[in-house]
Amino acid sequence: MMIEMRVYECAPGRLSALQERFENHTLEFFKKHGIEPIGFWVTLVGGNNHELTYMLKWKDMADRELKWNALQADAEWVAVRTKSEAEKPIVARVTNQFLAPANFFKA
């Protein structure tokens, strides 16, 4: 198992638009492509309160590449994403990390 942690730093005032896109569209595309989210969080206190952090569960990097690339190539998803940013960009920057379970912890 592998976890991907993704942090989306939104343009000022655009966090609500990102949350709306996830709630109304993105989660359905995740389901369509077999992408398994673990959870979603917004930053309350910290460096930037315009952030959405979420985690995805993958079997391995090959599983991630297959499913993530299928999502990115999905014409319907591209259209939804483009339409949601027609007024102005939502995401200023994306960072991600790939995490593996520590060998001493068994959940």
Coordinates of C-alpha atoms in Angstrom, one line a residue, residues 37-88:
P37 CA -9.7 8.9 -1.2
I38 CA -8.8 8.5 2.5
G39 CA -9.8 12.0 3.6
F40 CA -9.9 15.7 2.9
W41 CA -8.8 18.6 5.2
V42 CA -8.6 22.4 5.1
T43 CA -5.9 24.3 7.0
L44 CA -7.3 26.1 10.0
V45 CA -4.0 27.2 11.6
G46 CA -0.7 27.1 9.8
G47 CA 1.2 28.6 7.0
N48 CA -1.6 29.1 4.6
N49 CA -5.4 29.0 5.2
H50 CA -6.1 28.7 1.4
E51 CA -5.1 25.0 1.4
L52 CA -6.9 21.8 0.8
T53 CA -5.0 18.7 1.7
Y54 CA -6.2 15.2 0.8
M55 CA -4.9 11.7 0.8
L56 CA -5.4 8.9 -1.8
K57 CA -4.7 5.2 -1.2
W58 CA -2.9 3.2 -4.0
K59 CA -1.7 -0.4 -4.3
D60 CA 1.6 0.8 -5.6
M61 CA 3.1 3.4 -8.0
A62 CA 2.0 1.4 -11.1
D63 CA -1.7 1.5 -9.8
R64 CA -1.4 5.2 -9.2
E65 CA 0.1 6.0 -12.7
L66 CA -2.6 3.9 -14.4
K67 CA -5.6 5.4 -12.6
W68 CA -4.3 9.0 -12.3
N69 CA -3.3 9.1 -16.0
A70 CA -6.8 7.8 -17.0
L71 CA -8.4 10.6 -14.9
Q72 CA -6.2 13.3 -16.5
A73 CA -7.0 12.0 -20.0
D74 CA -10.8 11.8 -19.3
A75 CA -12.3 14.4 -21.7
E76 CA -15.3 14.9 -19.4
W77 CA -13.0 15.6 -16.4
V78 CA -10.9 18.0 -18.5
A79 CA -14.1 19.9 -19.5
V80 CA -15.4 20.1 -15.9
R81 CA -12.0 21.4 -14.6
T82 CA -11.7 23.9 -17.4
K83 CA -15.3 25.2 -16.9
S84 CA -14.7 25.5 -13.1
E85 CA -11.7 27.8 -13.9
A86 CA -13.3 29.8 -16.7
E87 CA -13.7 32.8 -14.4
K88 CA -10.3 32.6 -12.9

